[in-house]
Each structure stands twice: as structure tokens, then as C-alpha cells.
CSV table of C-alpha atoms in Angstrom, one decimal:
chain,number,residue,atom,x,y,z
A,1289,UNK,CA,7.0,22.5,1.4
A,1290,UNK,CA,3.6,24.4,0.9
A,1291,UNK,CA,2.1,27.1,3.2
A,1292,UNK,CA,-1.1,27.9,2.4
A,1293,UNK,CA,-3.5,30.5,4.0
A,1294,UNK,CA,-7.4,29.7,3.9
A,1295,UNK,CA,-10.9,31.1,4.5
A,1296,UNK,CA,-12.3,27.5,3.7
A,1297,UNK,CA,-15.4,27.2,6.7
A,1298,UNK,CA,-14.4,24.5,9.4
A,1299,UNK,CA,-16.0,21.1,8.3
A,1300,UNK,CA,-15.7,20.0,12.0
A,1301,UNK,CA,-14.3,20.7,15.2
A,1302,UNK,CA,-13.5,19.0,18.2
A,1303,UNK,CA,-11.7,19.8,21.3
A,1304,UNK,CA,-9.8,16.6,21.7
A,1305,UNK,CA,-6.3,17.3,20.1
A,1306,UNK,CA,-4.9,14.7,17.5
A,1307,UNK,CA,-1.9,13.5,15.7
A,1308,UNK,CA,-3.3,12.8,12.9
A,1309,UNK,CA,-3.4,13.6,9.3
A,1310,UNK,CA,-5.8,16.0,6.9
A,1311,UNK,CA,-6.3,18.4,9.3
A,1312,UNK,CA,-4.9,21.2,10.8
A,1313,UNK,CA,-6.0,22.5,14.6
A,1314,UNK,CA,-4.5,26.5,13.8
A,1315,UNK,CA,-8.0,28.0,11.9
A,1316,UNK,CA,-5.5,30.4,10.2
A,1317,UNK,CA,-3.9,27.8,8.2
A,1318,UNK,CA,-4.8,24.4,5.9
A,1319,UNK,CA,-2.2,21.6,6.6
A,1320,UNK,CA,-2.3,18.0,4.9
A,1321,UNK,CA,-1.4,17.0,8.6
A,1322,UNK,CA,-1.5,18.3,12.1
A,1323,UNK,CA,-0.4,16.7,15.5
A,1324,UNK,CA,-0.8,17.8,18.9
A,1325,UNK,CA,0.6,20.8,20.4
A,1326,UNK,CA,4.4,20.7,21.5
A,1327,UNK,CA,5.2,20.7,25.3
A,1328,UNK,CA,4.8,23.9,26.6
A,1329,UNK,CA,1.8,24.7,24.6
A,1330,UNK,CA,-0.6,26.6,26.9
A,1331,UNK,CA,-3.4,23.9,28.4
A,1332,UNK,CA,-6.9,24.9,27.2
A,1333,UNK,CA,-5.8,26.5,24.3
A,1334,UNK,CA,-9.1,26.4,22.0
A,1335,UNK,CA,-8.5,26.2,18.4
A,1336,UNK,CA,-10.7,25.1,16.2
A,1337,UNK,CA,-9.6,21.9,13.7
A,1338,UNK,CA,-10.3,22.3,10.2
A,1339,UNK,CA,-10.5,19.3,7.8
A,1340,UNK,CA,-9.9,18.8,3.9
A,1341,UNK,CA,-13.0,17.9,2.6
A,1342,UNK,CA,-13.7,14.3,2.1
A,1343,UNK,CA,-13.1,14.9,-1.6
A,1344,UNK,CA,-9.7,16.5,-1.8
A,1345,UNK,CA,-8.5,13.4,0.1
A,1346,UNK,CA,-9.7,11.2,-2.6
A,1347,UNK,CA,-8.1,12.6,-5.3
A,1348,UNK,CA,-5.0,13.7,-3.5
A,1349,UNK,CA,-4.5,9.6,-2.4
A,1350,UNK,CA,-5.3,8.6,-5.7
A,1351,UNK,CA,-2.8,10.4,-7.5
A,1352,UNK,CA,-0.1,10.2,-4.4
A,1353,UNK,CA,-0.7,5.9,-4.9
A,1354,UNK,CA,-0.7,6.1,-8.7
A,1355,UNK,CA,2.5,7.7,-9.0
A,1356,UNK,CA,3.8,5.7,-5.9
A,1357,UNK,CA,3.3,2.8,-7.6
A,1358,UNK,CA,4.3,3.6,-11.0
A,1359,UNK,CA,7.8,3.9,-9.5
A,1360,UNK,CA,8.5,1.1,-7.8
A,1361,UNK,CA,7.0,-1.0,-10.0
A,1362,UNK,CA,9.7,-2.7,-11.1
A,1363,UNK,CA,11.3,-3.5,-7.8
A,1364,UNK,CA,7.8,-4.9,-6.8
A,1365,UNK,CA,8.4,-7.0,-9.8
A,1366,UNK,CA,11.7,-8.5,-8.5
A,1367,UNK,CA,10.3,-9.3,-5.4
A,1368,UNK,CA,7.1,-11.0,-6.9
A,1369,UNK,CA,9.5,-13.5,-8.7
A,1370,UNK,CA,12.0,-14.1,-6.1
A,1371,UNK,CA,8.7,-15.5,-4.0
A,1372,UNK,CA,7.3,-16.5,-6.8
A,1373,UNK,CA,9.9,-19.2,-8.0
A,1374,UNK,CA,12.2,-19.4,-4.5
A,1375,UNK,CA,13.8,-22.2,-6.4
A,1376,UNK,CA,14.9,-20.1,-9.8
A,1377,UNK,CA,19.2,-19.6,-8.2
A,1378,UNK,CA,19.3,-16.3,-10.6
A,1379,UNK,CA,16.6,-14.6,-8.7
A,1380,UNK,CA,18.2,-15.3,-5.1
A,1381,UNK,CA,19.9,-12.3,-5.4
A,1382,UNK,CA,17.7,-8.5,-5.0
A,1383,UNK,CA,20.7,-6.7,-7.6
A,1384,UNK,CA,21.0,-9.7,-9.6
A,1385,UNK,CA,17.7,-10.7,-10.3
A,1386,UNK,CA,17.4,-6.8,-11.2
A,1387,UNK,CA,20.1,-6.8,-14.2
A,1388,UNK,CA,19.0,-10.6,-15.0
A,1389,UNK,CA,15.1,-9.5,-15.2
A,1390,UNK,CA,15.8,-6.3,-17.2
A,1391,UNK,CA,18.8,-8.0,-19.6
A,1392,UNK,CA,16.5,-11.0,-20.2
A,1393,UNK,CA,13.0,-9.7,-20.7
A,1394,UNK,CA,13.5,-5.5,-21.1
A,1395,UNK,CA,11.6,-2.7,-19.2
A,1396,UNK,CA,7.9,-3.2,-20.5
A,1397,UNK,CA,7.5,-6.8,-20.8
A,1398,UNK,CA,10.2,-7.7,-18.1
A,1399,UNK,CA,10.4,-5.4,-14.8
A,1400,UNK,CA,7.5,-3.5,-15.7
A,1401,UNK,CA,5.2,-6.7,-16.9
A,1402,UNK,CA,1.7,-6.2,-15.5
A,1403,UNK,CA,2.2,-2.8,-15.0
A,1404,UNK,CA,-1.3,-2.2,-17.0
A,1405,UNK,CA,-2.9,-4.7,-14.2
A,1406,UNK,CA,-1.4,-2.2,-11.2
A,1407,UNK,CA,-2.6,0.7,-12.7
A,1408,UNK,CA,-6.2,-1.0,-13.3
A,1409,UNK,CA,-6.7,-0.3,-9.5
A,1410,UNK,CA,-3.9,1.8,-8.5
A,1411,UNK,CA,-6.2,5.1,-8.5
A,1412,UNK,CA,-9.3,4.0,-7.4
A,1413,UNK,CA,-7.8,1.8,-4.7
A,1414,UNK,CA,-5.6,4.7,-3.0
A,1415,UNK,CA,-8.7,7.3,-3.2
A,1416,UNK,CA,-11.0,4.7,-1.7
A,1417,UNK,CA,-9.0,4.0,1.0
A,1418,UNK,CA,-7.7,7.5,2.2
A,1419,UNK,CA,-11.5,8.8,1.5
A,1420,UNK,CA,-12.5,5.8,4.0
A,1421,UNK,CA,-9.3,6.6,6.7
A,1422,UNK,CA,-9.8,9.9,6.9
A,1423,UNK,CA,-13.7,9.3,7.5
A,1424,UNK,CA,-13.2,7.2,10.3
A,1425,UNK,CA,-10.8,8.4,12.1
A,1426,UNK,CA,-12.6,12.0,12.1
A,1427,UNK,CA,-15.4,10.1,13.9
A,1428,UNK,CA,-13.2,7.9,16.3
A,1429,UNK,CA,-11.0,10.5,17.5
A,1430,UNK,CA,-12.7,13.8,16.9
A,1431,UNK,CA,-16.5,12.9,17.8
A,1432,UNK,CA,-16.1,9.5,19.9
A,1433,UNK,CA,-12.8,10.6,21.5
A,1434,UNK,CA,-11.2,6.8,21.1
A,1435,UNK,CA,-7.6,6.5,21.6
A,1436,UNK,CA,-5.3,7.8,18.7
A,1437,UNK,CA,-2.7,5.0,18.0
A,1438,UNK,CA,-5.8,2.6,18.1
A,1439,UNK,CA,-7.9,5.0,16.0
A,1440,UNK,CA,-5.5,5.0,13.5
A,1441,UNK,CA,-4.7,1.1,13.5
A,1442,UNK,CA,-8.5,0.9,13.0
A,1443,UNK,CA,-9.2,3.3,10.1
A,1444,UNK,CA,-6.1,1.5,8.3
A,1445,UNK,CA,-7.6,-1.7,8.2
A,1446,UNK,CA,-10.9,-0.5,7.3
A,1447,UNK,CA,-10.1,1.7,4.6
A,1448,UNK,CA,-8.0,-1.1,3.0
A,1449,UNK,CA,-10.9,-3.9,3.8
A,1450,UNK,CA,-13.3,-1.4,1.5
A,1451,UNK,CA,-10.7,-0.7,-1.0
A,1452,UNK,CA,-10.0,-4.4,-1.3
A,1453,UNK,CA,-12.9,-4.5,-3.5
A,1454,UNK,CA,-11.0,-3.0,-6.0
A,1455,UNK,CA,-7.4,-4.0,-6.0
A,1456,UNK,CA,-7.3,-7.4,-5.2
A,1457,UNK,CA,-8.6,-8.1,-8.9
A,1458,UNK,CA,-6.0,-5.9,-10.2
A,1459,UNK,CA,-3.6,-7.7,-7.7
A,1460,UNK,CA,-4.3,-11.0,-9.2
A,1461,UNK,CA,-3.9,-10.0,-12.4
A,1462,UNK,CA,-0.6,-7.7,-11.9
A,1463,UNK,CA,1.3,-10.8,-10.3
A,1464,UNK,CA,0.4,-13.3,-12.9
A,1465,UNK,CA,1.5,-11.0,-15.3
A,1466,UNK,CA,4.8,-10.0,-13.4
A,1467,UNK,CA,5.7,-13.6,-12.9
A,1468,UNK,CA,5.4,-14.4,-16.4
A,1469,UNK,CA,7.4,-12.1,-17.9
A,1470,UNK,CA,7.1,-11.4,-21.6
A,1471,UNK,CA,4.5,-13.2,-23.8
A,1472,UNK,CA,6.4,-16.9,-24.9
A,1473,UNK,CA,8.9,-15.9,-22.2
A,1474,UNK,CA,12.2,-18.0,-23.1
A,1475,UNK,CA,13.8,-16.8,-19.9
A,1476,UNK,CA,11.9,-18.0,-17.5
A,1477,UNK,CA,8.7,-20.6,-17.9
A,1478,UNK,CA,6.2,-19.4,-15.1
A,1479,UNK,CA,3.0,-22.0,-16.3
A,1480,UNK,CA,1.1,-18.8,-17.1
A,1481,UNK,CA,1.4,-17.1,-20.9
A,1482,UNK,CA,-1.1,-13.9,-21.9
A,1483,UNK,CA,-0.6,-11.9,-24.2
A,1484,UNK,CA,-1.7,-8.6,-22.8
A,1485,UNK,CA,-3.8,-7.5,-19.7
A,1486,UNK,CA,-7.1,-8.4,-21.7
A,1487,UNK,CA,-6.3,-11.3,-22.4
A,1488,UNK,CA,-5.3,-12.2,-19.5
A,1489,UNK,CA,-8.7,-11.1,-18.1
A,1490,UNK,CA,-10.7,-12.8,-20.6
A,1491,UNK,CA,-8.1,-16.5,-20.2
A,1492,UNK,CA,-8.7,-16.2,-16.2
A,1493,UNK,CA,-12.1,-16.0,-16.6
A,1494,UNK,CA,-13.3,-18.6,-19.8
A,1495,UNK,CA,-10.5,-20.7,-18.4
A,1496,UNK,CA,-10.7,-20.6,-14.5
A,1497,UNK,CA,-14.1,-18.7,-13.9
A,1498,UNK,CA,-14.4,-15.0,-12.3
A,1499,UNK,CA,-14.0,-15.8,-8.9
A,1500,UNK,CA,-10.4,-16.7,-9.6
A,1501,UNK,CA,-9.8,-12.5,-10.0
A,1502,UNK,CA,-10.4,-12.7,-6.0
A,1503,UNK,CA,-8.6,-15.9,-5.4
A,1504,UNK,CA,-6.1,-15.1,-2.7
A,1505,UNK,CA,-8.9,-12.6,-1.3
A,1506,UNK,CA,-8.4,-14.1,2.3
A,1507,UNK,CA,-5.0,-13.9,2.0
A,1508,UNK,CA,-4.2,-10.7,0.4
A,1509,UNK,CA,-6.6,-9.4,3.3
A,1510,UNK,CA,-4.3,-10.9,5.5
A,1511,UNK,CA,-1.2,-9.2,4.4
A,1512,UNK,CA,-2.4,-5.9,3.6
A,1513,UNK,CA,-5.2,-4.8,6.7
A,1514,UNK,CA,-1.9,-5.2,9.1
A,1515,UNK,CA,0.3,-3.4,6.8
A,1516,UNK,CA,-2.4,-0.7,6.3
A,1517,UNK,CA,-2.9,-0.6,9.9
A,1518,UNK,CA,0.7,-0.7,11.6
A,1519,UNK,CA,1.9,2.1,8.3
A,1520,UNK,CA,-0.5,4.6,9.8
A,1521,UNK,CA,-0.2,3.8,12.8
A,1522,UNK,CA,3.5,4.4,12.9
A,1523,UNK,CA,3.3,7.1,9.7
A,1524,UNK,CA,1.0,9.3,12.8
A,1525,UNK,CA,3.7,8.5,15.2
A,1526,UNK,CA,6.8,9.3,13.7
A,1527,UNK,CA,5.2,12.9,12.4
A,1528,UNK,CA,4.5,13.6,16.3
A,1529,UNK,CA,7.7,13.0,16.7
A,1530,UNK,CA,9.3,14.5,13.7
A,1531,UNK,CA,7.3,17.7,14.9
A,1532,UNK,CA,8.7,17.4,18.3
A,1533,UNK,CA,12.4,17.2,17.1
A,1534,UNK,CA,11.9,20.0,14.6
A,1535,UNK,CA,10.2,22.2,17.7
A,1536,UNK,CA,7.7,23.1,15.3
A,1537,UNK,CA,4.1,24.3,15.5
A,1538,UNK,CA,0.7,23.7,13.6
A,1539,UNK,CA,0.8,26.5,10.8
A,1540,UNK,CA,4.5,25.4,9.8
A,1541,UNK,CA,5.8,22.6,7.6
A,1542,UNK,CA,8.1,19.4,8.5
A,1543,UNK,CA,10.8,19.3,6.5
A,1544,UNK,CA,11.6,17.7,3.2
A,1545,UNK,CA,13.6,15.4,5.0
A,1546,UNK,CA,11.3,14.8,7.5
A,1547,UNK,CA,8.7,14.4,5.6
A,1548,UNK,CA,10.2,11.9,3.5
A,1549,UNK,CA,11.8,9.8,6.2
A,1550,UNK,CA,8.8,9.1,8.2
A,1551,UNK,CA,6.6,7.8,5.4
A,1552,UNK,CA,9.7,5.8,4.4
A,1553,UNK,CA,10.3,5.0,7.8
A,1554,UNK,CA,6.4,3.8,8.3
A,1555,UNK,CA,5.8,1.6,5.2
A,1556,UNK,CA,9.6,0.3,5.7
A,1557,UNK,CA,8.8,-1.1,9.2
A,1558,UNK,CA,5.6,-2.1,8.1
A,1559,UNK,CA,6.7,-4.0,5.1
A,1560,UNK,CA,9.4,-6.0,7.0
A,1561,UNK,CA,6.2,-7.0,10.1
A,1562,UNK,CA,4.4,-8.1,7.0
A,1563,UNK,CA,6.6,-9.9,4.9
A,1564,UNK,CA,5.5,-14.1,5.2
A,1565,UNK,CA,2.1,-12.6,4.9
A,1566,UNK,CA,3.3,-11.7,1.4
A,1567,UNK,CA,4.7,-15.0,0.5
A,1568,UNK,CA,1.9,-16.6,1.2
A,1569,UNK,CA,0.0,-14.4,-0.9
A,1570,UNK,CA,2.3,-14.5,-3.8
A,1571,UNK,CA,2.2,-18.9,-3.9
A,1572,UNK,CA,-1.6,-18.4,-3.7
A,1573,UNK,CA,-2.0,-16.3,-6.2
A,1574,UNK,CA,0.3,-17.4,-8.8
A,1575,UNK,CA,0.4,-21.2,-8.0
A,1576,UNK,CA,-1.0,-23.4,-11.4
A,1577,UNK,CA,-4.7,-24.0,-11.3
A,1578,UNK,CA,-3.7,-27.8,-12.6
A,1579,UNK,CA,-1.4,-29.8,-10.4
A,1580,UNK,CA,1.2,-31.8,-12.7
A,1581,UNK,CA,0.9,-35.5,-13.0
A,1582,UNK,CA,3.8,-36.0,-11.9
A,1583,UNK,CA,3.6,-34.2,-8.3
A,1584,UNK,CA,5.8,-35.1,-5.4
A,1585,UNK,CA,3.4,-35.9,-2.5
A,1586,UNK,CA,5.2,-33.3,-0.9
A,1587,UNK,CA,3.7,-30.9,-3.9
A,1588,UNK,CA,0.7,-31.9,-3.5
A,1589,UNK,CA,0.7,-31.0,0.5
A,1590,UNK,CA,2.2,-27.5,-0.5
A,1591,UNK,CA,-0.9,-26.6,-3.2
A,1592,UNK,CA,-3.3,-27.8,-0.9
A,1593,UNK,CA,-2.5,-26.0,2.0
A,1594,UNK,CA,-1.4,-23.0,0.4
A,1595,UNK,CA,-5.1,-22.7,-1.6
A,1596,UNK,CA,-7.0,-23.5,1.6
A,1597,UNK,CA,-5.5,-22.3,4.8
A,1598,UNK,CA,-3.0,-19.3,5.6
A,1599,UNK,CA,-1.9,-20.0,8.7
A,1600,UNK,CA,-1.1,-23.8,7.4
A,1601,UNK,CA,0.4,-22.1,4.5
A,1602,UNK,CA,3.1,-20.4,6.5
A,1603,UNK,CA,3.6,-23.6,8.3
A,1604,UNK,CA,4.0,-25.1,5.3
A,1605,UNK,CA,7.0,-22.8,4.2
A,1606,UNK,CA,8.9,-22.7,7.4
A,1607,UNK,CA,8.7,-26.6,7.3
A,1608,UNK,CA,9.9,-26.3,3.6
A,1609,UNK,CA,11.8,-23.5,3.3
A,1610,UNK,CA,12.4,-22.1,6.9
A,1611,UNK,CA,12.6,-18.7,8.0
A,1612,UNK,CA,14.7,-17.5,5.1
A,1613,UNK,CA,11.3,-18.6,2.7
A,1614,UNK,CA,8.9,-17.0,4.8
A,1615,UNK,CA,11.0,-13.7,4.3
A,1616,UNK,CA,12.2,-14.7,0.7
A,1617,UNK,CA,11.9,-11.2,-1.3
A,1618,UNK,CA,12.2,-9.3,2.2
A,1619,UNK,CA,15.4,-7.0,0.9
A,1620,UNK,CA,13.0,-5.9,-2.3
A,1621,UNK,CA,9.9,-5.6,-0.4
A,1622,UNK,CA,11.7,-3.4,2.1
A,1623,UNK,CA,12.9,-0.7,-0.6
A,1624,UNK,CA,9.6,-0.8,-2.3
A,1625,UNK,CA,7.7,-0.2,0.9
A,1626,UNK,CA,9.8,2.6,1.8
A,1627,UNK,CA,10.0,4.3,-1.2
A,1628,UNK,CA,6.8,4.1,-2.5
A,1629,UNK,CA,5.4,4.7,1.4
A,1630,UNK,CA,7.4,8.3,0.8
A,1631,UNK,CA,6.2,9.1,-2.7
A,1632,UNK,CA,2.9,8.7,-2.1
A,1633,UNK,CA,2.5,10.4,1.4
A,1634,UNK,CA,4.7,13.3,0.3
A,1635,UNK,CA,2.6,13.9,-2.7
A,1636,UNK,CA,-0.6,12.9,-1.3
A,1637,UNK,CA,0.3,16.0,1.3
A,1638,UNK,CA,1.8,18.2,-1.2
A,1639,UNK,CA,-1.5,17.3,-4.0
A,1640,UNK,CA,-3.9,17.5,-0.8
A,1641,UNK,CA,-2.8,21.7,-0.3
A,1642,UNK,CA,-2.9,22.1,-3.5
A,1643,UNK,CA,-6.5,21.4,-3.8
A,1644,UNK,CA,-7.2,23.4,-0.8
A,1645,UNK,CA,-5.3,26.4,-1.8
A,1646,UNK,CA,-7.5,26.3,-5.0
A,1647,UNK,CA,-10.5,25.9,-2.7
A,1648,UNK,CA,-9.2,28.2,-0.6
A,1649,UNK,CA,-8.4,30.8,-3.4
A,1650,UNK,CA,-12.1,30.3,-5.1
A,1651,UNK,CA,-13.9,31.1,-1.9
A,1652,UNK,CA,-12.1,34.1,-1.5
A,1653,UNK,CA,-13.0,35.2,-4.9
A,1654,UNK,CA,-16.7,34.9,-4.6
């Protein structure tokens, strides 16, 4: 991991010491995280807490979500049709549906289909949201002195409420496009068939009207302010305690390890919490705009309730499907949360000190 000195001037100060992130309480050094001092630390201490500027934590999220994403991809792929089409018997399986997927349909058009729709708001999503997290927790914990853990469950859910803006659209558009495959997919008929990402924009729209890029809004809300909330939340924890185990102070690094497992570890447990959330937000979005002719009743119910109420649409798929629906695509959604939790926190902190050290390494030039 990165060391990096600095003579960047404190941005803010407070005497209250945190766990969190972006900040470092030792004025000698720049960390992408800080927590508070280990037992035995000297009460009273003073040191002065110095922040990455808002900006550096844009960017450095940006590009630690982008490439985040762009990995697991084509797991998140897997798991959007195994909740997508419950019903299909060669998705059941996480490894199977894998092979079948990537056999079938290939790597572009198969696990990576709507890849183009991801990216559309990986970026801007990520910085949005760390650029909003970091913002308000400064002011809860560091100038209004609120609780941590609650702190962080707050700034979580708000920087993904403003960032929602933003990625639902692309959210829409990248499941549509994962759960239909390839363009005249043979494999697997999903009711859904664009040709590329523009098209897709431009069918939704002419066909469906604009307001269907936010359809699911409520829902995806629903899944992703907890998740956002309870991954921070525990992301800060386990670093506290990571720093503990490793009897480490302020100006020195966790360790690979360490820093791997505990934003695997956060996004993991997060992932799991939030799983029926998901499903619910899969159906939504990529359920037919048209209800067939010749529906069930029963089909009928399941539309209805799934387009107009989330709490009667996970009602709707215990009564259905039980507990093994509400957690269908758990196993995939698990692994990607992890992995891509890891990814982008490791190189949001290792992109983070980069920028500083250049900031850091400009100043001390003038």
C-alpha cells in the first residue's frame, strides 16, 4: 500500500475523533482512511484531521466504481437472469448458468450484454455519490458531532438517493439488455429485443415513453439506500477493527489483505441483507410492458403488484415462490458484491493518494 507525505493545508479540523474514511487525524501524513486512535493512545491527544478535497474523492470513486463494475459485470449478468426468468431450469444453477450463458450467447452479447448501459452511469454515479458521502459525514461527525455508525448509515443513503439520478436510467437500461441476451437471441426469448444500447434508448422511449428509464425508481431506491447504508456502515467498522487487530496507527497502511477483506466483507454482508430487495427490482424492471392475452389470473396478480407496490411485491413472491425466490440469484449477488465492494474501495483508496500525492508534490514545488 501507499505512504504518502503531504504539505497539502488542512481543509478542516475537528476534535471529535472518527472512524471514517478520506481523512487522516496524523497532520504529517495523507491517508484515504483514518479511524480512531488504538487503546492506549494518550487522551487529549490534539491532532489535527486533514481531508482529501471534495474533488479527489470524486474522481477517485468514479474510477474505483467503473473498474468495479467492469469486472463483475458478467456475474451481475447471471444473477439478473436467474431473477429475471426464476422459471428458465438452466439458470437455477450460479456455475451453470455461467458456462450455459457464455456457450450460448458469447462474452459481448451474452455475460457482458448491456455492459454499454452500466458504464452509461457507472462513473458519474460512483463520483456523485462518494463526493456526496464524504460531504456529509464531514459535517455530521466532524462539525455536528452525531454519532459515527449513524453518521455513516446516513451519508450512504444520501449519497446514493442523489446519485440515483443518474444510475437508475442506466440501471433500467443495463437489465433489459442483460436479460435479453444477444440481438434475436435463440437461446433464451426474454420479450425484449434491441439492437444496441441506442436503440434501446430510443424503443423505450417512442415505444413506452421516458418515464419508463425511471420505472422501478421506488424500488431500486429501495434496494440500494440500505445497501449503500449498511456497506458503509460496516466497510467503517471492520477498518476500526482491521486497525485494531493489525495494532496499527494513523500514518501507517492496513494490509493488502485487510484492505481487501473488509470491503469484501462489507458489500458481501450487505448484499446478502439486501437480496429480496433485488428481486423485486429485477421483476419490476424487466417485466413486459403488455400483459399476454392469455394470462393466468395468477399473472395478472403478479404484474400488478409487482408495478405498484414493493412491499406487496415481496409478498407476492414468498406466496409464489417462497423464501428460496425472494433470495433467487443470492449465491451470484453475494460474489459480485464482494468482489466488486473490494475492487472499488481498494482502488478508490489507492487512486484517492494518488491524487493527493500529486497535490501534495505540486504544492511543494511552488
Amino acid at each position: 500500500m501507499l505512504s504518502l507525505s503531504s504539505s497539502i493545508p488542512v481543509v478542516g479540523t475537528h476534535e471529535h475523533p472518527s472512524e471514517g474514511i478520506f481523512k487522516s487525524q496524523l497532520p504529517s501524513k495523507r491517508h484515504g482512511s483514518s479511524l480512531p486512535p488504538p487503546a492506549g493512545e494518550e487522551d487529549g491527544k490534539s491532532d489535527e484531521t486533514v481531508y482529501s478535497p471534495i474533488l479527489h474523492c470524486m474522481l477517485a470513486g468514479g474510477i474505483g466504481g467503473a473498474i468495479g463494475d467492469s469486472a463483475m459485470h458478467s456475474l451481475d449478468t447471471v444473477k439478473t437472469r436467474q431473477q429475471g426468468a426464476p422459471t428458465v431450469q438452466k439458470y437455477k444453477n450460479m456455475i451453470g448458468a455461467y458456462r450455459t450463458i457464455f456457450v450460448e450467447e458469447g462474452l459481448p452479447k451474452g455475460l457482458y450484454g448491456g455492459y454499454s448501459g452500466a458504464m452509461l452511469g457507472s462513473f458519474p454515479s460512483a463520483a456523485i455519490f462518494f463526493a456526496t458521502y464524504e460531504f456529509t459525514k464531514r459535517k455530521m461527525i466532524g462539525e455536528w458531532e452525531i454519532n459515527e455508525t449513524f453518521s455513516h448509515l446516513t451519508a450512504g443513503f444520501l449519497g446514493d438517493f442523489v446519485s440515483s439520478f443518474v444510475y437508475v436510467p442506466s440501471e433500467v437500461l443495463k437489465t433489459r439488455l442483460q436479460l435479453q441476451g444477444r440481438f434475436n437471441n435463440p437461446h433464451f426469448h426474454s420479450g425484449y429485443n434491441y439492437k444496441n444500447l441506442s436503440d434501446a434508448i430510443k424503443t423505450i422511449i417512442r415505444q413506452e415513453g421516458w418515464a419508463t428509464l425511471f420505472f422501478g425508481y421506488k424500488a431500486t431506491l429501495s434496494r440500494d439506500l440500505p445497501f449503500s447504508g449498511l456497506q458503509f456502515a460496516f466497510y467503517e467498522k471492520f477498518r476500526q477493527i482491521a486497525y485494531s487487530v493489525e495494532q496499527k496507527t494513523l500514518d501507517q497502511d492496513l494490509s493488502l489483505t485487510n484492505e481487501i477483506f473488509t470491503g469484501a466483507a462489507a458489500g458481501g454482508l450487505a448484499g446478502i441483507i439486501t437480496t429480496p430487495l433485488d428481486v423485486v427490482k429485477t421483476r419490476i424492471q424487466t417485466q413486459l410492458p403488455d400483459i399476454p392475452e392469455n394470462a393466468s389470473q395468477k399473472q395478472l396478480k403478479r404484474q400488478k403488484t409487482l408495478t405498484n407496490s414493493i412491499s406487496r411485491g415481496l409478498v407476492t413472491v414468498f406466496k409464489t415462490e417462497g423464501v428460496a425466490g425472494l433470495f433467487s440469484g443470492v449465491g451470484p449477488r453475494f460474489i459480485w458484491t464482494s468482489v466488486q465492494s473490494s475492487i472499488m474501495l481498494l482502488l478508490y483508496q489507492i487512486a484517492l493518494k494518488t491524487l493527493d500525492s500529486k497535490m501534495s508534490t505540486d504544492d511543494c514545488l511552488e
